[in-house]
PDB file of C-alpha atoms in Angstrom:
ATOM      1  CA  MET A   1     119.059 113.183 115.256  1.00 44.00           C
ATOM      2  CA  THR A   2     117.026 109.993 115.050  1.00 43.00           C
ATOM      3  CA  SER A   3     114.486 109.451 112.301  1.00 43.00           C
ATOM      4  CA  LEU A   4     110.753 109.200 112.820  1.00 43.00           C
ATOM      5  CA  PHE A   5     111.066 105.461 112.345  1.00 43.00           C
ATOM      6  CA  GLU A   6     113.524 105.210 115.216  1.00 41.00           C
ATOM      7  CA  VAL A   7     111.123 106.651 117.765  1.00 44.00           C
ATOM      8  CA  VAL A   8     110.729 103.903 120.303  1.00 45.00           C
ATOM      9  CA  LEU A   9     107.504 102.867 121.999  1.00 47.00           C
ATOM     10  CA  ASP A  10     107.561 101.383 125.453  1.00 45.00           C
ATOM     11  CA  PRO A  11     105.376  98.368 126.373  1.00 48.00           C
ATOM     12  CA  GLU A  12     102.521 100.675 127.382  1.00 52.00           C
ATOM     13  CA  PHE A  13     102.685 102.422 123.994  1.00 52.00           C
ATOM     14  CA  ARG A  14     103.860 105.758 125.304  1.00 54.00           C
ATOM     15  CA  VAL A  15     106.081 107.614 122.864  1.00 52.00           C
ATOM     16  CA  VAL A  16     109.525 107.898 124.380  1.00 53.00           C
ATOM     17  CA  ASP A  17     110.919 110.709 122.201  1.00 60.00           C
ATOM     18  CA  LEU A  18     108.202 113.211 121.264  1.00 60.00           C
ATOM     19  CA  THR A  19     110.679 115.894 120.192  1.00 63.00           C
ATOM     20  CA  GLU A  20     111.757 113.872 117.164  1.00 63.00           C
ATOM     21  CA  VAL A  21     108.167 113.307 116.059  1.00 62.00           C
ATOM     22  CA  GLU A  22     107.336 116.973 116.545  1.00 65.00           C
ATOM     23  CA  HIS A  23     110.379 117.901 114.441  1.00 64.00           C
ATOM     24  CA  VAL A  24     109.142 115.740 111.547  1.00 63.00           C
ATOM     25  CA  VAL A  25     105.649 117.238 111.858  1.00 60.00           C
ATOM     26  CA  LYS A  26     107.148 120.744 111.593  1.00 64.00           C
ATOM     27  CA  ILE A  27     109.011 119.732 108.437  1.00 62.00           C
ATOM     28  CA  LEU A  28     105.787 118.480 106.866  1.00 59.00           C
ATOM     29  CA  GLY A  29     104.344 121.930 107.410  1.00 57.00           C
ATOM     30  CA  ALA A  30     101.098 122.253 105.474  1.00 53.00           C
ATOM     31  CA  ILE A  31      99.996 118.704 106.157  1.00 58.00           C
ATOM     32  CA  LYS A  32      97.660 118.763 109.130  1.00 68.00           C
ATOM     33  CA  VAL A  33      98.604 115.906 111.411  1.00 72.00           C
ATOM     34  CA  LYS A  34      97.112 114.938 114.750  1.00 81.00           C
ATOM     35  CA  SER A  35      99.514 115.056 117.636  1.00 85.00           C
ATOM     36  CA  VAL A  36     101.286 111.880 118.619  1.00 86.00           C
ATOM     37  CA  THR A  37      99.447 111.978 121.929  1.00 88.00           C
ATOM     38  CA  GLU A  38      96.051 112.156 120.179  1.00 90.00           C
ATOM     39  CA  VAL A  39      96.935 109.265 117.885  1.00 88.00           C
ATOM     40  CA  ARG A  40      98.262 107.172 120.762  1.00 89.00           C
ATOM     41  CA  ASP A  41      95.226 107.887 122.931  1.00 90.00           C
ATOM     42  CA  LYS A  42      92.823 106.967 120.128  1.00 90.00           C
ATOM     43  CA  TRP A  43      94.764 103.789 119.390  1.00 87.00           C
ATOM     44  CA  LEU A  44      94.718 102.793 123.061  1.00 89.00           C
ATOM     45  CA  ASP A  45      91.005 103.590 123.283  1.00 90.00           C
ATOM     46  CA  VAL A  46      89.624 101.892 120.171  1.00 88.00           C
ATOM     47  CA  THR A  47      92.013  99.101 119.230  1.00 86.00           C
ATOM     48  CA  PRO A  48      91.178  96.661 122.041  1.00 86.00           C
ATOM     49  CA  CYS A  49      87.499  96.838 121.057  1.00 86.00           C
ATOM     50  CA  ARG A  50      88.232  96.146 117.392  1.00 86.00           C
ATOM     51  CA  ALA A  51      89.676  92.686 117.990  1.00 84.00           C
ATOM     52  CA  SER A  52      86.263  91.185 118.670  1.00 86.00           C
ATOM     53  CA  TYR A  53      84.787  92.816 115.539  1.00 86.00           C
ATOM     54  CA  TYR A  54      87.662  91.505 113.434  1.00 85.00           C
ATOM     55  CA  GLU A  55      87.354  87.997 114.816  1.00 85.00           C
ATOM     56  CA  LYS A  56      83.564  87.971 114.433  1.00 87.00           C
ATOM     57  CA  GLU A  57      83.546  89.218 110.836  1.00 88.00           C
ATOM     58  CA  ALA A  58      86.771  87.837 109.401  1.00 86.00           C
ATOM     59  CA  SER A  59      86.506  84.393 110.928  1.00 84.00           C
ATOM     60  CA  VAL A  60      83.318  83.685 108.953  1.00 88.00           C
ATOM     61  CA  ALA A  61      84.436  85.323 105.702  1.00 90.00           C
ATOM     62  CA  GLY A  62      86.149  82.221 104.335  1.00 91.00           C
ATOM     63  CA  SER A  63      83.423  81.472 101.805  1.00 92.00           C
ATOM     64  CA  ASP A  64      83.523  85.050 100.485  1.00 93.00           C
ATOM     65  CA  TRP A  65      87.306  84.867 100.263  1.00 91.00           C
ATOM     66  CA  GLU A  66      87.202  81.492  98.500  1.00 94.00           C
ATOM     67  CA  LYS A  67      84.592  82.626  95.944  1.00 94.00           C
ATOM     68  CA  GLY A  68      86.388  85.913  95.287  1.00 93.00           C
ATOM     69  CA  ALA A  69      89.744  84.211  94.910  1.00 92.00           C
ATOM     70  CA  ILE A  70      88.341  81.621  92.492  1.00 93.00           C
ATOM     71  CA  ASP A  71      86.522  84.339  90.518  1.00 93.00           C
ATOM     72  CA  ALA A  72      89.855  86.181  90.238  1.00 92.00           C
ATOM     73  CA  SER A  73      91.688  83.175  88.831  1.00 89.00           C
ATOM     74  CA  GLY A  74      91.322  84.429  85.248  1.00 86.00           C
ATOM     75  CA  ALA A  75      92.959  87.741  86.101  1.00 87.00           C
ATOM     76  CA  PHE A  76      95.699  85.901  87.951  1.00 78.00           C
ATOM     77  CA  LYS A  77      96.374  83.801  84.848  1.00 72.00           C
ATOM     78  CA  ALA A  78      96.521  86.866  82.625  1.00 81.00           C
ATOM     79  CA  GLY A  79      98.903  88.491  85.071  1.00 73.00           C
ATOM     80  CA  ILE A  80     101.486  85.763  85.081  1.00 80.00           C
ATOM     81  CA  SER A  81     100.791  83.965  81.754  1.00 81.00           C
ATOM     82  CA  ALA A  82     102.080  80.541  82.768  1.00 75.00           C
ATOM     83  CA  ALA A  83     100.754  77.310  81.291  1.00 79.00           C
ATOM     84  CA  ASN A  84      97.829  75.785  83.235  1.00 83.00           C
ATOM     85  CA  ILE A  85      98.168  78.398  85.994  1.00 80.00           C
ATOM     86  CA  GLU A  86      94.390  78.938  86.236  1.00 82.00           C
ATOM     87  CA  GLN A  87      93.773  75.310  87.196  1.00 88.00           C
ATOM     88  CA  LEU A  88      96.725  75.339  89.573  1.00 85.00           C
ATOM     89  CA  PHE A  89      95.424  78.506  91.238  1.00 84.00           C
ATOM     90  CA  LYS A  90      91.887  77.130  91.594  1.00 91.00           C
ATOM     91  CA  GLY A  91      93.305  73.877  92.926  1.00 92.00           C
ATOM     92  CA  GLY A  92      95.306  75.719  95.570  1.00 91.00           C
ATOM     93  CA  ILE A  93      92.259  77.697  96.661  1.00 91.00           C
ATOM     94  CA  LYS A  94      90.133  74.568  96.807  1.00 93.00           C
ATOM     95  CA  ARG A  95      92.811  72.690  98.777  1.00 93.00           C
ATOM     96  CA  ALA A  96      93.064  75.543 101.281  1.00 92.00           C
ATOM     97  CA  GLY A  97      89.316  76.163 101.320  1.00 92.00           C
ATOM     98  CA  ALA A  98      87.162  78.378 103.477  1.00 90.00           C
ATOM     99  CA  ALA A  99      87.829  76.393 106.641  1.00 91.00           C
ATOM    100  CA  LYS A 100      91.595  77.018 106.506  1.00 90.00           C
ATOM    101  CA  TYR A 101      91.028  80.714 105.841  1.00 87.00           C
ATOM    102  CA  GLU A 102      88.712  81.000 108.845  1.00 87.00           C
ATOM    103  CA  ARG A 103      91.077  78.977 111.059  1.00 89.00           C
ATOM    104  CA  LYS A 104      94.045  81.190 110.119  1.00 86.00           C
ATOM    105  CA  VAL A 105      92.062  84.351 110.919  1.00 81.00           C
ATOM    106  CA  LYS A 106      91.670  83.081 114.470  1.00 82.00           C
ATOM    107  CA  ASP A 107      95.107  81.512 114.882  1.00 82.00           C
ATOM    108  CA  VAL A 108      97.417  84.019 113.212  1.00 75.00           C
TER     109      VAL A 108
END
């Protein structure tokens, strides 16, 4: 028997082996889980529309990311306790900057 993680999806995102997924769902018992078909259909329906929202919002969030990352530099230093790490962290954020963050959102 194959595991849930071995269930293969074809290029059109149709589940190839539903019996294996249904078997795992039966084992879970009390946990209410949507059917694979419902999950697939929702994914196919809503995911293509989300790309434009992600690009619109995330591609202009570089300044928020930069400020938040710099504000977190003290916690980062406390977490790793290395000499001069706070300045190194801030320097890395400044070198990358908001523009790189926004470019990577679009390109990656």
